[in-house]
mmCIF file of C-alpha atoms and ligand atoms in Angstrom:
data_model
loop_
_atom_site.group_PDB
_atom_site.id
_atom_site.type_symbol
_atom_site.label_atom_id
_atom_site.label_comp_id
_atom_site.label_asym_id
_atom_site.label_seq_id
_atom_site.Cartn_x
_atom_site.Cartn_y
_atom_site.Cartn_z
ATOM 1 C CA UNK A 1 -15.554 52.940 -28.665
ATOM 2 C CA UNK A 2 -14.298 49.356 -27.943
ATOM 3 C CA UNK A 3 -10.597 49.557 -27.807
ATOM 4 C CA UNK A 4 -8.511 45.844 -28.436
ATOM 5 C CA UNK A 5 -7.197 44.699 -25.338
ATOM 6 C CA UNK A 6 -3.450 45.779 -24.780
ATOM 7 C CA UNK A 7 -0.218 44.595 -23.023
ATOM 8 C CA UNK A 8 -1.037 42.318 -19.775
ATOM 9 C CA UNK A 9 -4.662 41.862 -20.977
ATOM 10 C CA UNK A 10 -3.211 39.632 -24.408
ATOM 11 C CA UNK A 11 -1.307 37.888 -22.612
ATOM 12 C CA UNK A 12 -3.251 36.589 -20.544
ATOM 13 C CA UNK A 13 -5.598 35.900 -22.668
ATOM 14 C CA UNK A 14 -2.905 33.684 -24.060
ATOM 15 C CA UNK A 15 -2.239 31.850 -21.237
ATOM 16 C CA UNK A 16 -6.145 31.186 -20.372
ATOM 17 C CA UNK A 17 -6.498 29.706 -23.491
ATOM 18 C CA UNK A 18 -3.037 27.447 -23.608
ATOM 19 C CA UNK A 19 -4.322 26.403 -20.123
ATOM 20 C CA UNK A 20 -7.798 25.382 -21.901
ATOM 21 C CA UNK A 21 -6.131 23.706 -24.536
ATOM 22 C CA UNK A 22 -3.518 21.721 -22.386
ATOM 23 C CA UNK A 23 -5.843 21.088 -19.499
ATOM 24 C CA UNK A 24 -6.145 17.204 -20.237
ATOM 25 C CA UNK A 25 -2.254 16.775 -20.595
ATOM 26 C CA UNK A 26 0.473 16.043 -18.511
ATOM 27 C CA UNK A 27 4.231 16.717 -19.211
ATOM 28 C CA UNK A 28 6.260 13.458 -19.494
ATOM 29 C CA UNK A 29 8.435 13.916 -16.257
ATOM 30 C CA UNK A 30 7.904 11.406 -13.140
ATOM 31 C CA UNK A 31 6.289 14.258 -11.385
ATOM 32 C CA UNK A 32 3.423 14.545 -13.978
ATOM 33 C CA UNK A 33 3.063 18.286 -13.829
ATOM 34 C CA UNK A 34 0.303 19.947 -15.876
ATOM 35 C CA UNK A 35 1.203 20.652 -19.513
ATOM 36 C CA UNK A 36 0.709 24.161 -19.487
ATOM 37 C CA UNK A 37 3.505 24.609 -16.660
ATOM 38 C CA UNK A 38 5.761 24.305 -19.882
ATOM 39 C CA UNK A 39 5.006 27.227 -22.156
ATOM 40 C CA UNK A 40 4.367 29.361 -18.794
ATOM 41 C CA UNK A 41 7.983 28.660 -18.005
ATOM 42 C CA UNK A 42 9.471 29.752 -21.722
ATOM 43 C CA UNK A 43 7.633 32.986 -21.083
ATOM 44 C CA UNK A 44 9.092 33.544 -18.254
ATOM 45 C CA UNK A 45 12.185 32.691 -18.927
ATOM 46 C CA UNK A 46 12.314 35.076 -21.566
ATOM 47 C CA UNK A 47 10.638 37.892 -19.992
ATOM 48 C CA UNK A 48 13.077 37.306 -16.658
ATOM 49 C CA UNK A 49 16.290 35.543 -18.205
ATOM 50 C CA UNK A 50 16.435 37.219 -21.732
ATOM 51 C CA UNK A 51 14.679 40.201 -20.698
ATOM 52 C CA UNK A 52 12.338 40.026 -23.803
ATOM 53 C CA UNK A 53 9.426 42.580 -23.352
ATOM 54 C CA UNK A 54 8.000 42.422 -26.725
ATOM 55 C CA UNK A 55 4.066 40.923 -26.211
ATOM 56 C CA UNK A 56 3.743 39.160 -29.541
ATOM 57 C CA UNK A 57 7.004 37.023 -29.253
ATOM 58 C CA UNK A 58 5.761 36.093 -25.029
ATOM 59 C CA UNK A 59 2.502 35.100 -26.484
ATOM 60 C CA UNK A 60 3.640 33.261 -29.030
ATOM 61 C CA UNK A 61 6.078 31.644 -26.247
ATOM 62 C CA UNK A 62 2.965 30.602 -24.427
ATOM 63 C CA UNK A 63 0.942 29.461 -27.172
ATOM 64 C CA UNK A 64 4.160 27.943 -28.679
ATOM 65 C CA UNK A 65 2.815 24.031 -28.662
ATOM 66 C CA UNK A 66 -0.614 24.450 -28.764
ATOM 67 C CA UNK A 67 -0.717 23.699 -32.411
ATOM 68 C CA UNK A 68 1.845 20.454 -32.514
ATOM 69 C CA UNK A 69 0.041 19.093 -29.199
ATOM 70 C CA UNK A 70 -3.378 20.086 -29.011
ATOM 71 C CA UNK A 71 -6.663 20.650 -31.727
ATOM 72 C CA UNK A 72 -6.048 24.358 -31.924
ATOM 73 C CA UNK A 73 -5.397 25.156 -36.063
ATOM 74 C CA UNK A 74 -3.262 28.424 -37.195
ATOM 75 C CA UNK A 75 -6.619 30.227 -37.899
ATOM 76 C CA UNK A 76 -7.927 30.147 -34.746
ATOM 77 C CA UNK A 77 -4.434 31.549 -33.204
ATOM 78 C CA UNK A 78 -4.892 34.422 -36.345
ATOM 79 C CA UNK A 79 -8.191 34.808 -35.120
ATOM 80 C CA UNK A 80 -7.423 35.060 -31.739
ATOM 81 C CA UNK A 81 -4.263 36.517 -31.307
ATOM 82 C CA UNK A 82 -3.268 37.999 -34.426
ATOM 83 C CA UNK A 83 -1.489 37.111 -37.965
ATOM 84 C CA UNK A 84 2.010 37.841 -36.492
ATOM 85 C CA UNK A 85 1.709 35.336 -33.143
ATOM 86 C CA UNK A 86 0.179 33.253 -35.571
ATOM 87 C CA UNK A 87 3.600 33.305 -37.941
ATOM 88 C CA UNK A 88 5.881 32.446 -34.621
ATOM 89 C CA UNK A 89 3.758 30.036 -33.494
ATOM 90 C CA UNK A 90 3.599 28.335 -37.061
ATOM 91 C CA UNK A 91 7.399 28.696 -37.207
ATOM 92 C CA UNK A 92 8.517 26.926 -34.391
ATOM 93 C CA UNK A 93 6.059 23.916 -34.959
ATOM 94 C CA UNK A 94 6.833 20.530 -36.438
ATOM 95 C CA UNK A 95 4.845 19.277 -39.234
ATOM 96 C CA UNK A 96 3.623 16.074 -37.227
ATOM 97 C CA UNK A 97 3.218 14.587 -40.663
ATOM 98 C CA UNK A 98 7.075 13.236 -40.855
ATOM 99 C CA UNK A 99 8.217 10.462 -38.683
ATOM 100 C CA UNK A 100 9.650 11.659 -35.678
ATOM 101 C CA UNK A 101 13.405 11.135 -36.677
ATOM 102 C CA UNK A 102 12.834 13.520 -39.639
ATOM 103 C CA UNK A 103 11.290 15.861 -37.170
ATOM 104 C CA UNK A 104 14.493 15.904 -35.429
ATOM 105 C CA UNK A 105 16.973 16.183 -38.262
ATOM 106 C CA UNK A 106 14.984 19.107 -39.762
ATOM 107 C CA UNK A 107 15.089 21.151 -36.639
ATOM 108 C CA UNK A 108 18.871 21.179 -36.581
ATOM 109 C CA UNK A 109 18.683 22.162 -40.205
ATOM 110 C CA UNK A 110 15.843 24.900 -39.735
ATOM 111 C CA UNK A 111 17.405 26.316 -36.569
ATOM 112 C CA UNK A 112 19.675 29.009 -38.131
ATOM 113 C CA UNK A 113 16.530 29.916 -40.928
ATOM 114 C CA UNK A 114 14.549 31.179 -37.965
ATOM 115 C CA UNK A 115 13.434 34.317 -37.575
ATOM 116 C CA UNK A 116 15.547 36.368 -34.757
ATOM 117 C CA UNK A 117 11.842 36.003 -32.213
ATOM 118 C CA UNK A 118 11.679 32.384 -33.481
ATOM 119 C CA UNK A 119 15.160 31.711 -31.987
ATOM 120 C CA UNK A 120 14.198 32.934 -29.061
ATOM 121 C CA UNK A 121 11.729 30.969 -28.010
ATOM 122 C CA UNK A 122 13.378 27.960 -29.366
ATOM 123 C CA UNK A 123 16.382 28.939 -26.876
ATOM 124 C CA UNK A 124 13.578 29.464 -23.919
ATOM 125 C CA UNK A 125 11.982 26.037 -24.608
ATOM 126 C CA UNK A 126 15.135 23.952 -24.840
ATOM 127 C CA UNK A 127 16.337 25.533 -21.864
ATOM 128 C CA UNK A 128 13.164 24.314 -19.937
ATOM 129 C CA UNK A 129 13.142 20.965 -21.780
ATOM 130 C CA UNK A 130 16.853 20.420 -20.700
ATOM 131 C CA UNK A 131 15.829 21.341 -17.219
ATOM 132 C CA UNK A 132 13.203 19.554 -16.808
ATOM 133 C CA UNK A 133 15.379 16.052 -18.468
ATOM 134 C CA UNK A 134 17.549 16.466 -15.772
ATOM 135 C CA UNK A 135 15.477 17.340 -12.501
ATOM 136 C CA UNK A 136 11.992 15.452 -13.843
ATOM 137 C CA UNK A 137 13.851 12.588 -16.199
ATOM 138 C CA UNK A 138 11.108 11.071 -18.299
ATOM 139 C CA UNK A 139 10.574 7.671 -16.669
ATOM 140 C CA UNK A 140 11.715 4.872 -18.891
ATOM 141 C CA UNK A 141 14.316 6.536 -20.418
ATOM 142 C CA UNK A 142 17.721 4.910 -19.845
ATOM 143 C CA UNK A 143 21.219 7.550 -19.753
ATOM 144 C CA UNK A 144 21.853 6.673 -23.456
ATOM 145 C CA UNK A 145 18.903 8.314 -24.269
ATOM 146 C CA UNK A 146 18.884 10.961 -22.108
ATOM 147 C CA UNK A 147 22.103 11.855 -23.208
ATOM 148 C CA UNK A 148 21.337 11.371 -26.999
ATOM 149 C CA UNK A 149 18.627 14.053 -26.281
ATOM 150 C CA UNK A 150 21.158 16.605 -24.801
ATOM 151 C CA UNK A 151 23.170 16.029 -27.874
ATOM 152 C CA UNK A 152 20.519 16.874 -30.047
ATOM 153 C CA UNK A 153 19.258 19.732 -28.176
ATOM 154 C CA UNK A 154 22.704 21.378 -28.432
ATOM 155 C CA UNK A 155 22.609 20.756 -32.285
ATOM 156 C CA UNK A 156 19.748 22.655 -32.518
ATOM 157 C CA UNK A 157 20.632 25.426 -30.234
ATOM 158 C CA UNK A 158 23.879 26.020 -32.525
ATOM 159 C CA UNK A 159 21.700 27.281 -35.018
ATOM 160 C CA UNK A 160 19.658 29.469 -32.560
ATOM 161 C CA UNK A 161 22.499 31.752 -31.141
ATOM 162 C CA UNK A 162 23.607 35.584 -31.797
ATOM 163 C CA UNK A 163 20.202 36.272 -30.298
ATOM 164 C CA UNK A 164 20.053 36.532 -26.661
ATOM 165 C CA UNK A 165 23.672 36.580 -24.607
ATOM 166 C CA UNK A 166 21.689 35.795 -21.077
ATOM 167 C CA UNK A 167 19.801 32.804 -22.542
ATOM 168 C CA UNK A 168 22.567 31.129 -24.431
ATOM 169 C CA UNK A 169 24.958 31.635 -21.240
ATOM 170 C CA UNK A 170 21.467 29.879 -19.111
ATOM 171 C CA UNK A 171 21.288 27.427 -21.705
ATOM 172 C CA UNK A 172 24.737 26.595 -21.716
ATOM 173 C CA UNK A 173 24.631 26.106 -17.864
ATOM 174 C CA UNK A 174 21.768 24.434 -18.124
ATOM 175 C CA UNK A 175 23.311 21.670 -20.675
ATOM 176 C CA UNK A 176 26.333 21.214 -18.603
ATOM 177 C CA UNK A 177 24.580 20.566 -15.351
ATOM 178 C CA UNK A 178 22.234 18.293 -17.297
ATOM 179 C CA UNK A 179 25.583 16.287 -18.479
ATOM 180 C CA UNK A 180 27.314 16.005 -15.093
ATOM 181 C CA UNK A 181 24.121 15.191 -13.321
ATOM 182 C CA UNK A 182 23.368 12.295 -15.842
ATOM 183 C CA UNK A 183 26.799 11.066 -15.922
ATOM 184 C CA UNK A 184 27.778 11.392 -12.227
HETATM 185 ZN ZN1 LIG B 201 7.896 23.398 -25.743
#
Protein backbone atom coordinates (compact mmCIF):
# COMPACT_ATOMS: atom_id res chain seq x y z
CA UNK A 1 0.00 0.00 0.00
CA UNK A 2 1.07 3.59 -0.95
CA UNK A 3 1.28 5.49 2.23
CA UNK A 4 1.04 9.77 1.86
CA UNK A 5 4.26 11.18 2.39
CA UNK A 6 4.82 12.34 6.12
CA UNK A 7 6.76 14.97 8.18
CA UNK A 8 10.17 16.10 6.31
CA UNK A 9 8.92 14.55 3.02
CA UNK A 10 5.74 17.50 2.88
CA UNK A 11 7.74 19.85 3.53
CA UNK A 12 9.86 19.64 1.25
CA UNK A 13 7.74 19.08 -1.14
CA UNK A 14 6.62 22.54 -0.19
CA UNK A 15 9.62 24.18 -0.59
CA UNK A 16 10.43 22.46 -4.17
CA UNK A 17 7.45 23.75 -5.38
CA UNK A 18 7.62 27.56 -3.78
CA UNK A 19 11.15 27.39 -5.33
CA UNK A 20 9.38 26.44 -8.83
CA UNK A 21 6.95 28.99 -8.47
CA UNK A 22 9.34 31.90 -7.36
CA UNK A 23 12.21 30.86 -9.55
CA UNK A 24 11.81 33.96 -12.00
CA UNK A 25 11.59 36.52 -9.03
CA UNK A 26 13.80 38.47 -7.13
CA UNK A 27 13.14 40.08 -3.66
CA UNK A 28 13.21 43.93 -3.81
CA UNK A 29 16.44 44.49 -1.66
CA UNK A 30 19.76 45.98 -3.42
CA UNK A 31 21.21 42.57 -3.11
CA UNK A 32 18.53 40.96 -5.40
CA UNK A 33 18.33 37.66 -3.59
CA UNK A 34 16.08 34.93 -5.00
CA UNK A 35 12.42 35.17 -3.97
CA UNK A 36 12.12 32.01 -2.41
CA UNK A 37 14.97 32.95 0.24
CA UNK A 38 11.84 34.75 1.84
CA UNK A 39 9.30 32.12 2.79
CA UNK A 40 12.44 29.71 3.55
CA UNK A 41 13.38 32.25 6.17
CA UNK A 42 9.63 32.51 7.91
CA UNK A 43 9.93 28.76 8.22
CA UNK A 44 12.73 28.87 9.82
CA UNK A 45 12.22 31.36 11.89
CA UNK A 46 9.38 29.70 13.26
CA UNK A 47 10.66 26.31 13.49
CA UNK A 48 14.09 27.86 15.27
CA UNK A 49 12.79 31.25 16.90
CA UNK A 50 9.14 30.26 17.86
CA UNK A 51 9.86 26.73 18.11
CA UNK A 52 6.72 25.84 15.99
CA UNK A 53 6.86 22.06 15.02
CA UNK A 54 3.48 21.69 13.66
CA UNK A 55 4.02 20.68 9.57
CA UNK A 56 0.86 22.24 8.23
CA UNK A 57 1.42 25.80 9.74
CA UNK A 58 5.67 25.50 8.30
CA UNK A 59 4.23 24.62 5.01
CA UNK A 60 1.88 27.00 4.85
CA UNK A 61 4.86 29.45 6.04
CA UNK A 62 6.69 28.40 2.93
CA UNK A 63 4.00 28.45 0.54
CA UNK A 64 2.72 31.64 2.31
CA UNK A 65 3.05 34.10 -1.00
CA UNK A 66 2.82 31.84 -3.60
CA UNK A 67 -0.75 32.72 -4.21
CA UNK A 68 -0.50 36.84 -3.91
CA UNK A 69 2.88 36.66 -6.07
CA UNK A 70 2.89 33.91 -8.34
CA UNK A 71 0.05 31.84 -10.82
CA UNK A 72 -0.46 29.15 -8.24
CA UNK A 73 -4.64 29.22 -7.37
CA UNK A 74 -6.00 27.83 -3.80
CA UNK A 75 -6.95 24.52 -5.59
CA UNK A 76 -3.83 23.58 -6.63
CA UNK A 77 -2.33 24.25 -2.91
CA UNK A 78 -5.72 21.90 -1.77
CA UNK A 79 -4.63 19.63 -4.25
CA UNK A 80 -1.26 19.55 -3.38
CA UNK A 81 -0.88 20.08 0.07
CA UNK A 82 -4.09 19.70 1.63
CA UNK A 83 -7.49 21.74 2.51
CA UNK A 84 -5.99 22.97 5.86
CA UNK A 85 -2.44 24.57 4.30
CA UNK A 86 -4.72 25.64 1.80
CA UNK A 87 -6.99 27.72 4.59
CA UNK A 88 -3.55 29.42 6.09
CA UNK A 89 -2.27 30.11 3.01
CA UNK A 90 -5.68 31.74 1.83
CA UNK A 91 -5.75 33.58 5.17
CA UNK A 92 -2.76 35.42 5.18
CA UNK A 93 -3.13 36.57 1.45
CA UNK A 94 -4.28 39.92 0.15
CA UNK A 95 -7.00 40.08 -2.28
CA UNK A 96 -4.75 41.86 -5.03
CA UNK A 97 -8.05 43.16 -6.29
CA UNK A 98 -8.02 46.45 -3.86
CA UNK A 99 -5.58 49.18 -4.41
CA UNK A 100 -2.66 48.74 -2.47
CA UNK A 101 -3.51 51.36 0.32
CA UNK A 102 -6.69 49.34 1.10
CA UNK A 103 -4.48 46.33 1.20
CA UNK A 104 -2.66 47.93 3.93
CA UNK A 105 -5.44 49.34 6.05
CA UNK A 106 -7.25 45.95 6.00
CA UNK A 107 -4.32 44.06 7.32
CA UNK A 108 -4.16 46.15 10.47
CA UNK A 109 -7.86 45.55 10.77
CA UNK A 110 -7.71 41.66 9.96
CA UNK A 111 -4.64 41.09 12.14
CA UNK A 112 -6.38 40.29 15.48
CA UNK A 113 -9.33 38.02 13.31
CA UNK A 114 -6.54 35.61 12.46
CA UNK A 115 -6.46 32.37 13.31
CA UNK A 116 -3.78 31.62 16.29
CA UNK A 117 -1.31 29.62 13.09
CA UNK A 118 -2.26 32.62 10.89
CA UNK A 119 -0.62 34.99 13.43
CA UNK A 120 2.16 33.18 13.40
CA UNK A 121 3.32 33.33 10.29
CA UNK A 122 2.28 36.85 9.93
CA UNK A 123 4.75 37.51 13.03
CA UNK A 124 7.57 35.24 11.09
CA UNK A 125 7.15 37.23 7.83
CA UNK A 126 7.18 40.73 9.26
CA UNK A 127 10.04 39.84 11.23
CA UNK A 128 11.98 38.90 7.97
CA UNK A 129 10.44 41.81 6.03
CA UNK A 130 11.67 44.24 8.82
CA UNK A 131 15.02 42.60 8.59
CA UNK A 132 15.52 42.57 5.43
CA UNK A 133 14.24 46.81 5.22
CA UNK A 134 16.94 47.45 7.32
CA UNK A 135 20.07 45.28 6.19
CA UNK A 136 18.81 45.00 2.21
CA UNK A 137 16.76 48.61 2.08
CA UNK A 138 14.73 48.51 -1.10
CA UNK A 139 16.64 50.86 -3.41
CA UNK A 140 14.71 54.00 -4.09
CA UNK A 141 13.11 54.23 -1.05
CA UNK A 142 13.91 57.42 0.87
CA UNK A 143 13.86 57.20 5.25
CA UNK A 144 10.27 58.61 5.18
CA UNK A 145 9.24 55.67 3.64
CA UNK A 146 11.15 53.29 5.16
CA UNK A 147 10.07 54.46 8.30
CA UNK A 148 6.31 54.76 7.29
CA UNK A 149 6.72 50.97 6.57
CA UNK A 150 8.03 50.16 10.13
CA UNK A 151 5.08 52.03 11.39
CA UNK A 152 2.77 50.04 9.61
CA UNK A 153 4.35 46.81 10.22
CA UNK A 154 4.03 47.41 13.99
CA UNK A 155 0.25 48.21 13.45
CA UNK A 156 -0.23 45.06 12.14
CA UNK A 157 1.83 43.08 14.49
CA UNK A 158 -0.42 44.61 17.45
CA UNK A 159 -3.07 42.57 16.28
CA UNK A 160 -0.87 39.41 15.88
CA UNK A 161 0.41 38.99 19.55
CA UNK A 162 -0.55 36.52 22.60
CA UNK A 163 0.79 33.91 20.21
CA UNK A 164 4.38 33.29 20.33
CA UNK A 165 6.52 35.10 23.41
CA UNK A 166 10.05 34.32 21.43
CA UNK A 167 8.81 35.86 18.15
CA UNK A 168 7.15 38.95 19.45
CA UNK A 169 10.35 39.60 21.80
CA UNK A 170 12.53 38.90 17.99
CA UNK A 171 10.16 41.05 16.39
CA UNK A 172 10.31 43.67 18.78
CA UNK A 173 14.19 43.67 18.53
CA UNK A 174 14.00 43.46 15.21
CA UNK A 175 11.75 46.83 14.87
CA UNK A 176 13.93 48.72 17.17
CA UNK A 177 17.18 47.98 15.45
CA UNK A 178 15.38 48.71 12.18
CA UNK A 179 14.47 52.34 13.80
CA UNK A 180 17.91 53.25 15.17
CA UNK A 181 19.67 51.97 12.12
CA UNK A 182 17.39 54.16 9.80
CA UNK A 183 17.51 57.10 11.95
CA UNK A 184 21.19 57.05 13.04
ZN1 LIG B 1 6.14 37.21 2.94
Amino acid sequence: MKTEPEGAARLLNAVAFAAHKHRDQRRKGEDKSPYVNHPIEVAELLAGTGGVGEMNVLMAAVLHDTIEDTDTTLKELEAAFGSEVRALVEEVTDDKSLPKDVRKRLQIEHAARLSDAAKLIKLADKIANVRDMTDHPPSGWPLQRRLEYLDWAERVMAGCRGVNGALEKLFDAVLKRARETDLS
